[in-house]
PDB file of C-alpha atoms in Angstrom:
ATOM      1  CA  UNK N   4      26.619  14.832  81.225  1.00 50.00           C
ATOM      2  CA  UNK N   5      26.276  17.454  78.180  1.00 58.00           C
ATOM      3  CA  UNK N   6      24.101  19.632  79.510  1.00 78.00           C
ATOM      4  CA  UNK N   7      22.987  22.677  77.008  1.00 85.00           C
ATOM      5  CA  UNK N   8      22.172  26.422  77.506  1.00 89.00           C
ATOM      6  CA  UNK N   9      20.079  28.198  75.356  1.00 93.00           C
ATOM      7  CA  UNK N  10      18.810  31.401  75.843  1.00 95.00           C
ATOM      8  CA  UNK N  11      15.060  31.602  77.383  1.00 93.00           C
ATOM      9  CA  UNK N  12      13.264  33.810  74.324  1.00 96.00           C
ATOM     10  CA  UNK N  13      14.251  35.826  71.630  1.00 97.00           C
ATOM     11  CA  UNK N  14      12.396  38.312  69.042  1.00 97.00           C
ATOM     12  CA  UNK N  15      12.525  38.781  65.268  1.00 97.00           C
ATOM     13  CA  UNK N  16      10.308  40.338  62.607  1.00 97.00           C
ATOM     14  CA  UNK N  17       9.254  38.257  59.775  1.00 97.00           C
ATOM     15  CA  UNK N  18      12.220  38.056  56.603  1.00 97.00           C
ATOM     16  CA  UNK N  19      15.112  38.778  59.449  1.00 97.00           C
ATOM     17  CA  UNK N  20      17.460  36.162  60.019  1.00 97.00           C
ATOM     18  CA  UNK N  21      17.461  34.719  63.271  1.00 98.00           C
ATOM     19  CA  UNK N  22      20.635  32.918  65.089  1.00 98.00           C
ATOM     20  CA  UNK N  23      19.790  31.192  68.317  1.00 97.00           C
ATOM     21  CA  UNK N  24      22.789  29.331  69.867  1.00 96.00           C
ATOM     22  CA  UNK N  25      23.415  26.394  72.482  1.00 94.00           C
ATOM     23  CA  UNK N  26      26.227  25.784  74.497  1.00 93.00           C
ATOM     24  CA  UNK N  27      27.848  22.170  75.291  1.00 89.00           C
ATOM     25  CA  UNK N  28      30.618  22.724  77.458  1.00 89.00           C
ATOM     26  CA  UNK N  29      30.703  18.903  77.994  1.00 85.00           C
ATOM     27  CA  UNK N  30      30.100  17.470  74.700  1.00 86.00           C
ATOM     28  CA  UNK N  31      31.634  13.855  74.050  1.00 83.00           C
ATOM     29  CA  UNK N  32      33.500  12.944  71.145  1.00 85.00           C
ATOM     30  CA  UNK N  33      30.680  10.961  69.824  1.00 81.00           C
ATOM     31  CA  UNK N  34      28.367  13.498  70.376  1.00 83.00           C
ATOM     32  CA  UNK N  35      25.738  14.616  67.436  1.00 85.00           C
ATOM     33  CA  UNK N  36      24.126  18.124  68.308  1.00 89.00           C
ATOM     34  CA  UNK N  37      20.701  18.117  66.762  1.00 89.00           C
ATOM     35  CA  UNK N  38      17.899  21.174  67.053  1.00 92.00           C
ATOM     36  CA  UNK N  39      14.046  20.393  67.135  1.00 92.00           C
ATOM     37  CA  UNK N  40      11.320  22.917  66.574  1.00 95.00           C
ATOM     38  CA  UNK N  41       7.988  22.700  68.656  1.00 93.00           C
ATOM     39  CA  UNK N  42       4.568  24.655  68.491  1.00 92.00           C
ATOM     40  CA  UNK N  43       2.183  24.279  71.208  1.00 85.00           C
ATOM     41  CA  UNK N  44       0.640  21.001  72.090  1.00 83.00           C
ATOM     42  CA  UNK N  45       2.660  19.277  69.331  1.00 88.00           C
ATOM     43  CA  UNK N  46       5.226  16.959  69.189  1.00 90.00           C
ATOM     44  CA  UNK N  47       8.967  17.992  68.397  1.00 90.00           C
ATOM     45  CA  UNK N  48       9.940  18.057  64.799  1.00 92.00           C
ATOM     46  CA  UNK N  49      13.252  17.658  63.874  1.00 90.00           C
ATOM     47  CA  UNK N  50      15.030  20.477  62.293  1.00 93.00           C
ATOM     48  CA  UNK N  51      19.066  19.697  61.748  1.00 93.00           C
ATOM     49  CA  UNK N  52      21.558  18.048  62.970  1.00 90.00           C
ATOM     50  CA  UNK N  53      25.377  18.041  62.633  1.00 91.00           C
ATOM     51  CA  UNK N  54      28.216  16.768  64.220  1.00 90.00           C
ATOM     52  CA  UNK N  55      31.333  19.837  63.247  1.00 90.00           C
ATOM     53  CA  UNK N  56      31.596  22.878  60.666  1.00 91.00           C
ATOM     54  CA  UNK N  57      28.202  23.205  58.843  1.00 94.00           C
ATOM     55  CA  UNK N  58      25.060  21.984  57.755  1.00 94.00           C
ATOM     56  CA  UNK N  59      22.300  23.020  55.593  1.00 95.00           C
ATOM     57  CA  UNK N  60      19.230  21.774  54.279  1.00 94.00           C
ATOM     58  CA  UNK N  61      16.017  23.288  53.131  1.00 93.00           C
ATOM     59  CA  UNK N  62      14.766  25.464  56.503  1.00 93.00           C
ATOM     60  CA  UNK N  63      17.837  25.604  58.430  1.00 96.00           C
ATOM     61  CA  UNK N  64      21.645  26.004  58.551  1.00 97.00           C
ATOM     62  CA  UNK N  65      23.960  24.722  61.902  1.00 97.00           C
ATOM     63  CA  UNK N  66      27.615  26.447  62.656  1.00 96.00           C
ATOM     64  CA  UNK N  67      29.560  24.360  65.049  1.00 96.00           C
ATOM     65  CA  UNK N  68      32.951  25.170  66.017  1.00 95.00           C
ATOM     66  CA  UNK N  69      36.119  23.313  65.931  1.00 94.00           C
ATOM     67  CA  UNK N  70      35.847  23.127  69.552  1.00 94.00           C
ATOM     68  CA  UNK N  71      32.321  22.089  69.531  1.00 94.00           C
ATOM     69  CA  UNK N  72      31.168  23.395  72.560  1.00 93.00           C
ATOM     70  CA  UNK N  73      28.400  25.479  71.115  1.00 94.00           C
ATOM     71  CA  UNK N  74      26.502  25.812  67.945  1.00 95.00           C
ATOM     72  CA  UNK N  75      24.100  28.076  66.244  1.00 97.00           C
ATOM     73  CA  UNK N  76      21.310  27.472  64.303  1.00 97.00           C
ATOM     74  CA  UNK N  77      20.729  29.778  61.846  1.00 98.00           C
ATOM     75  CA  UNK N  78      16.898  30.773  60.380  1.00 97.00           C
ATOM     76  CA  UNK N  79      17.037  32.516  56.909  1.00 94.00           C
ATOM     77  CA  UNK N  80      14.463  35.060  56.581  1.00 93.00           C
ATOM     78  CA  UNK N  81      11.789  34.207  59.155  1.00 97.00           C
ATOM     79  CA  UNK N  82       8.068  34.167  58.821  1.00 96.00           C
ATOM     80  CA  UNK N  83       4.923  34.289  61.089  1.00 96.00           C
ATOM     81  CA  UNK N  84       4.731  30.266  61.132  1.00 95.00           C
ATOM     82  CA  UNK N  85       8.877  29.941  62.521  1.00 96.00           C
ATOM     83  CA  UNK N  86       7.088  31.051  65.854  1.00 97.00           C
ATOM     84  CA  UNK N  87       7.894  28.191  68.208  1.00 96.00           C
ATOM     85  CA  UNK N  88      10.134  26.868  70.902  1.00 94.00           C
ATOM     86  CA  UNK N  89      13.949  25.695  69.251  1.00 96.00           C
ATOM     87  CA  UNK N  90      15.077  22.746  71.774  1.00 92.00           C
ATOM     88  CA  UNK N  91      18.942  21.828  71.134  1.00 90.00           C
ATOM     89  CA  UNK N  92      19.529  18.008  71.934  1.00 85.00           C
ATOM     90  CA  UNK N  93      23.240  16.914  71.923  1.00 83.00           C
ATOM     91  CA  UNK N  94      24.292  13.342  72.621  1.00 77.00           C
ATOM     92  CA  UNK N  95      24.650  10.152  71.707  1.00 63.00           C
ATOM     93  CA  UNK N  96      21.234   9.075  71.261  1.00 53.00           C
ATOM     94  CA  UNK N  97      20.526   5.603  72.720  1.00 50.00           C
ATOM     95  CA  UNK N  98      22.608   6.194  75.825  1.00 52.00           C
ATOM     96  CA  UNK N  99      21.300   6.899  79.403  1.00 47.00           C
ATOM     97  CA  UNK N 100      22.013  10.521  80.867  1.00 45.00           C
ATOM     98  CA  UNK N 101      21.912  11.437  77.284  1.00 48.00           C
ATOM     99  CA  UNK N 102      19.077  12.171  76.133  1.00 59.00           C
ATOM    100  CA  UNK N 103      18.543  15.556  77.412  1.00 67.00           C
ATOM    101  CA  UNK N 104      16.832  18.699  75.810  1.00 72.00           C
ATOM    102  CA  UNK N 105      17.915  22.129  76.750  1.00 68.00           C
ATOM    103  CA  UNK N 106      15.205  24.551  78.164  1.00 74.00           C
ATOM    104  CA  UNK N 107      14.187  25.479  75.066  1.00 90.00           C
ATOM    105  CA  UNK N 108      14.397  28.933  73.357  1.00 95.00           C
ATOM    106  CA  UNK N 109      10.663  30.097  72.348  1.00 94.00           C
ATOM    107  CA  UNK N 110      10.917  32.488  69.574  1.00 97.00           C
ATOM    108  CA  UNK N 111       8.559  35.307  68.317  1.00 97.00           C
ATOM    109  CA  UNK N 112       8.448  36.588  65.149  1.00 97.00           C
ATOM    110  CA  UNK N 113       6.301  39.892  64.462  1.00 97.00           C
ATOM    111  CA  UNK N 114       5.018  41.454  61.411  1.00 96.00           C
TER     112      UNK N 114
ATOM    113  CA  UNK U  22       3.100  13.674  60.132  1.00 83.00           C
ATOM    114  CA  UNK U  23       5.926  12.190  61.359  1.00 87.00           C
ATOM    115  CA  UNK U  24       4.294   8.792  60.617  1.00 93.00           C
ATOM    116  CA  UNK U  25       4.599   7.638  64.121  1.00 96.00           C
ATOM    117  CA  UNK U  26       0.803   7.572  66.330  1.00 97.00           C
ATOM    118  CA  UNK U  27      -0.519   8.169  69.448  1.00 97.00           C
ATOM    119  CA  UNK U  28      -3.582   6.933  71.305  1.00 97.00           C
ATOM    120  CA  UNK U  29      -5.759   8.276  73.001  1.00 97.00           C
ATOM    121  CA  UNK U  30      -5.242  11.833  72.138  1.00 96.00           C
ATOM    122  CA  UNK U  31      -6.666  13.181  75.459  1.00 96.00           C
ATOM    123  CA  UNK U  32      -7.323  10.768  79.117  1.00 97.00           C
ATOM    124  CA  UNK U  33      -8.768  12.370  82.356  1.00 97.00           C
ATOM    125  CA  UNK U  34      -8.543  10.079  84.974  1.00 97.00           C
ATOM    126  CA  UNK U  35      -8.434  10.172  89.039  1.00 97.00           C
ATOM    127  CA  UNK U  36      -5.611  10.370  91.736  1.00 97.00           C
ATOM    128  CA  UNK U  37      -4.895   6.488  92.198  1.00 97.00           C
ATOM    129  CA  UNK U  38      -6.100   5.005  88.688  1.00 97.00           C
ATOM    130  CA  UNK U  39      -3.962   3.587  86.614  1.00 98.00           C
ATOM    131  CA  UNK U  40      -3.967   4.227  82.107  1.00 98.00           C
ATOM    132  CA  UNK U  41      -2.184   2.897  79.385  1.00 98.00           C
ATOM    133  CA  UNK U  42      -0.727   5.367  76.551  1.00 98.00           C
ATOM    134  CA  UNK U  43       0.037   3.787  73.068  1.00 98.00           C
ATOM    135  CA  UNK U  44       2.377   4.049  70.402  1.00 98.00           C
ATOM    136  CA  UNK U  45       2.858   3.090  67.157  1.00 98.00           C
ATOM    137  CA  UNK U  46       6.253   3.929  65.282  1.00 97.00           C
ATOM    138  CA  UNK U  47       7.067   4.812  61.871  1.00 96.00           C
ATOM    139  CA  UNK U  48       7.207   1.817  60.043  1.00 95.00           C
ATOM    140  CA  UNK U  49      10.837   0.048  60.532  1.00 92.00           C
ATOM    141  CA  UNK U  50      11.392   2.189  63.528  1.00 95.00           C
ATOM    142  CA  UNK U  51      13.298  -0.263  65.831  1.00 94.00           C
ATOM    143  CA  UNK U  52      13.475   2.403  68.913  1.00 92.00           C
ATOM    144  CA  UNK U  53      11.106   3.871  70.610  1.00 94.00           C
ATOM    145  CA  UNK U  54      11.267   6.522  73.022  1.00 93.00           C
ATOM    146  CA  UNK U  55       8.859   8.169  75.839  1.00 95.00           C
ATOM    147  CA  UNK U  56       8.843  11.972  76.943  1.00 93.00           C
ATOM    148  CA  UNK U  57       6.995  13.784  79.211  1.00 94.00           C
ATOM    149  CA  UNK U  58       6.332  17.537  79.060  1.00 92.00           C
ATOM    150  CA  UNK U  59       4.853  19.532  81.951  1.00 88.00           C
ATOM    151  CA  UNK U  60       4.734  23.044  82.390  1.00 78.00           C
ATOM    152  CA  UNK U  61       7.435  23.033  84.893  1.00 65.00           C
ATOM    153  CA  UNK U  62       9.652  20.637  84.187  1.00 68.00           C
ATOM    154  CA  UNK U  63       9.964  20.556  79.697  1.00 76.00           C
ATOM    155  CA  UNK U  64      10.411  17.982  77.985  1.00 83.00           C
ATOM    156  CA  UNK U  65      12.012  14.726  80.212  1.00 87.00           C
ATOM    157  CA  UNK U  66      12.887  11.444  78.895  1.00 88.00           C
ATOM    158  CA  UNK U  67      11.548   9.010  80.215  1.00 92.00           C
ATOM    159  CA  UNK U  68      12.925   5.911  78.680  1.00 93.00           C
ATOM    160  CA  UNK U  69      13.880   4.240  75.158  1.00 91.00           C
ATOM    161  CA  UNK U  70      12.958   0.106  73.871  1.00 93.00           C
ATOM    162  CA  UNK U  71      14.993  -1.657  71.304  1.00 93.00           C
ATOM    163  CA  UNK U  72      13.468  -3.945  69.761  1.00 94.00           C
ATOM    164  CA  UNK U  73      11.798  -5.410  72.425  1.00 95.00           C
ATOM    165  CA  UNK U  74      14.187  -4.599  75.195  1.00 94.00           C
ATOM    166  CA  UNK U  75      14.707  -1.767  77.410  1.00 93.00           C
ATOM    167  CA  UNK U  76      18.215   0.379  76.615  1.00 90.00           C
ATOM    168  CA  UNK U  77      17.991   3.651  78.472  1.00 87.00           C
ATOM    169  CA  UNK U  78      16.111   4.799  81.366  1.00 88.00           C
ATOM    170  CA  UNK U  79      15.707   8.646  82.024  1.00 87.00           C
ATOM    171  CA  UNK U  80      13.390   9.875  84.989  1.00 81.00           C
ATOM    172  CA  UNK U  81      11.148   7.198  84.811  1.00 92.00           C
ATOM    173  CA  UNK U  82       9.270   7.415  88.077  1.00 94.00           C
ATOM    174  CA  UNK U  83       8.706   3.311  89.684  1.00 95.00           C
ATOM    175  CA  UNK U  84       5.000   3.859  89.165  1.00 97.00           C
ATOM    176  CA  UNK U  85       5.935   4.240  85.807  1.00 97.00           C
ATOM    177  CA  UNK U  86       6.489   0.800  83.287  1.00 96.00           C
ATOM    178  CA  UNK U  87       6.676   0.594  79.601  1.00 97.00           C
ATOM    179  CA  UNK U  88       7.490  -2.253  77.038  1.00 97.00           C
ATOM    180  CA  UNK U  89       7.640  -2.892  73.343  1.00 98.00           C
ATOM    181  CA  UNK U  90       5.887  -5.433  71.863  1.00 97.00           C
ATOM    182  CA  UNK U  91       7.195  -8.099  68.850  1.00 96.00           C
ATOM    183  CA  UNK U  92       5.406  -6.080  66.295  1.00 96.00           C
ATOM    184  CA  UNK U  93       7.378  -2.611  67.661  1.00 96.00           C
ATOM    185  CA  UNK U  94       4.231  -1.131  68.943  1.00 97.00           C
ATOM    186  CA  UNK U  95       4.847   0.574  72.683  1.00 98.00           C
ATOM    187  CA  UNK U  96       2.678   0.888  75.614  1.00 98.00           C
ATOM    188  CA  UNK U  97       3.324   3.416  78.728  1.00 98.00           C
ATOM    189  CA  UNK U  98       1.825   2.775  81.605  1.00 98.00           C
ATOM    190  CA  UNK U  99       1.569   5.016  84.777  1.00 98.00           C
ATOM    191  CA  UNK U 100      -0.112   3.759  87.480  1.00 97.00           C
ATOM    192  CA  UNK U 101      -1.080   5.299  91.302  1.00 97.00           C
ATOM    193  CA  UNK U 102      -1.665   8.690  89.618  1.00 97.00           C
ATOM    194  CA  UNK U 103      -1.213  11.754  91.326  1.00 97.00           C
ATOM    195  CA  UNK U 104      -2.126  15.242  90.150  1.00 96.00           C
ATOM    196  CA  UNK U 105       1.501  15.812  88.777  1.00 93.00           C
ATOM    197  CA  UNK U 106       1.529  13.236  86.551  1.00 95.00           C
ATOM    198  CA  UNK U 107      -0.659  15.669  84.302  1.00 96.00           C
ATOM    199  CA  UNK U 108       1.313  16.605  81.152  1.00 95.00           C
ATOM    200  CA  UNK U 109       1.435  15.718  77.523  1.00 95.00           C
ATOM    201  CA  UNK U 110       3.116  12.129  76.930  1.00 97.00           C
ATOM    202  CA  UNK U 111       5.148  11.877  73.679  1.00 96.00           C
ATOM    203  CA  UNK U 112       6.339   9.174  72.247  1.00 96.00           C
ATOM    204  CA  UNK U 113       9.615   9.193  69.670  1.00 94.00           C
ATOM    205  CA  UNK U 114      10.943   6.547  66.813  1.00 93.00           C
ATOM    206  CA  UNK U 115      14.100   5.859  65.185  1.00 90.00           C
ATOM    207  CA  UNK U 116      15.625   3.286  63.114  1.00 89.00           C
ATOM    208  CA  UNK U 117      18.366   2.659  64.904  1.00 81.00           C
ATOM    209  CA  UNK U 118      19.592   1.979  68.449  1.00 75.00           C
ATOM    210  CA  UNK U 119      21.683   5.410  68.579  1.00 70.00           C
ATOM    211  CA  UNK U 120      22.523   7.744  66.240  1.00 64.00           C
ATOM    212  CA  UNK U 121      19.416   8.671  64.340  1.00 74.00           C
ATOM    213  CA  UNK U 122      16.642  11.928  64.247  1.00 81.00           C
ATOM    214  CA  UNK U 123      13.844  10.843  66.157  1.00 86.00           C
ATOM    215  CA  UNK U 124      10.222  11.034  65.167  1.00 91.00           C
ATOM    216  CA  UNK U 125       7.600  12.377  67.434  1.00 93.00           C
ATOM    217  CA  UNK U 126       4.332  11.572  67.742  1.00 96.00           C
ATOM    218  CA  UNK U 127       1.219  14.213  68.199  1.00 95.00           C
ATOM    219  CA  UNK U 128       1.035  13.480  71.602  1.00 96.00           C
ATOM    220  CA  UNK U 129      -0.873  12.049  74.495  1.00 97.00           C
ATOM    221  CA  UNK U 130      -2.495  14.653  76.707  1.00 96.00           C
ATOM    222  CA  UNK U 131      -2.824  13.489  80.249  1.00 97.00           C
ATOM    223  CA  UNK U 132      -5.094  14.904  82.828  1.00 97.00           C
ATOM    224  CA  UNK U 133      -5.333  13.540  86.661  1.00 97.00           C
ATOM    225  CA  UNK U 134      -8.221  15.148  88.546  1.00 96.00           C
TER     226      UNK U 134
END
């Protein structure tokens, strides 16, 4: 069961770059690790998603390790409007016990 | 907008009724999946269709029943409703059977009174 700890908040002010990691002690080999972004009373949107090294596309960069039991997702330069909760996902979508988002890490950006 | 829709937007209902929640996915979406999201408990799967057919079950309560229909569309149902059951339903699409990014939909906002 790959399970995934994030931390519970975290704080930036807006143009900082903000790193908010995930562990996955118990990732599988088939394993995707993929990070959503909500805002209250919305759904999820999907953000990135990887499966080793790095990946980057227009908002968002992900670092995984070699031994991909964590990665990072990586903010550049934050504004006002990144305020939200980050939800890490890692599995193999489509099977049972898989499916499972972490607790979330809501961050806050400030002026 | 993901392209995938909800309806209704907002239900109040009673302890012991029963509702239906819809869901439309983006268009070729084969899978569609159900959340819920209380304030205790985040987001929980609930359970995903295929194509018509039932492929993974999460912590779908018995009082709880879904199915997809031939033309994709989803329908939750919940039935002898208790006062937990309030949350916001969400429903998800992907192409694929496993794999893909999955779309969300606005929501469903459930309230039992």
């Amino acid at each position: 069961l790959a399970k995934t700890t994030q931390p519970i908040s975290m704080d930036s002010y807006e143009g900082q770059e903000v790193n908010i990691t995930c562990s996955h002690n118990n990732i599988a080999t088939n394993d995707y690790i993929t990070w959503y972004q909500q805002f209250p009373s919305q759904g999820p949107r999907f953000i990135i998603q990887g499966y080793k090294t790095k990946v980057t596309n227009e908002v968002a960069s992900l670092f995984i390790p070699a031994d991909r039991k964590s990665s990072t997702l990586s903010l550049p330069r934050v504004s006002l409007s990144d305020t939200a909760v980050y939800y890490c996902l890692v599995g193999l979508l489509g099977n049972t016990d898989k499916l499972i988002f972490g607790t979330g890490t809501r961050l806050q950006v400030f002026p | 907008d993901s392209g995938v829709t909800q309806t209704p937007k907002h239900l109040i209902t009673a302890t012991g009724q029963r509702v239906t929640l819809r869901c439309s996915p983006r268009s070729g979406d084969l899978s569609v999946y159900w959340y819920q999201q209380s304030l205790d408990q985040g987001l929980q799967f609930l359970i995903q269709y295929y194509n018509g057919e039932e492929r993974a079950k999460g912590n779908i309560l018995e009082r709880f029943s879904a199915q997809q229909f031939p033309d994709l569309h989803s329908e939750l149902n919940l039935s002898s409703l208790e006062l937990g059951d309030s949350a916001l339903y969400f429903c998800a699409s992907s192409p694929r059977l496993a794999g893909d990014t999955q779309y969300f939909g606005p929501g469903t906002r459930l309230t039992v009174l």
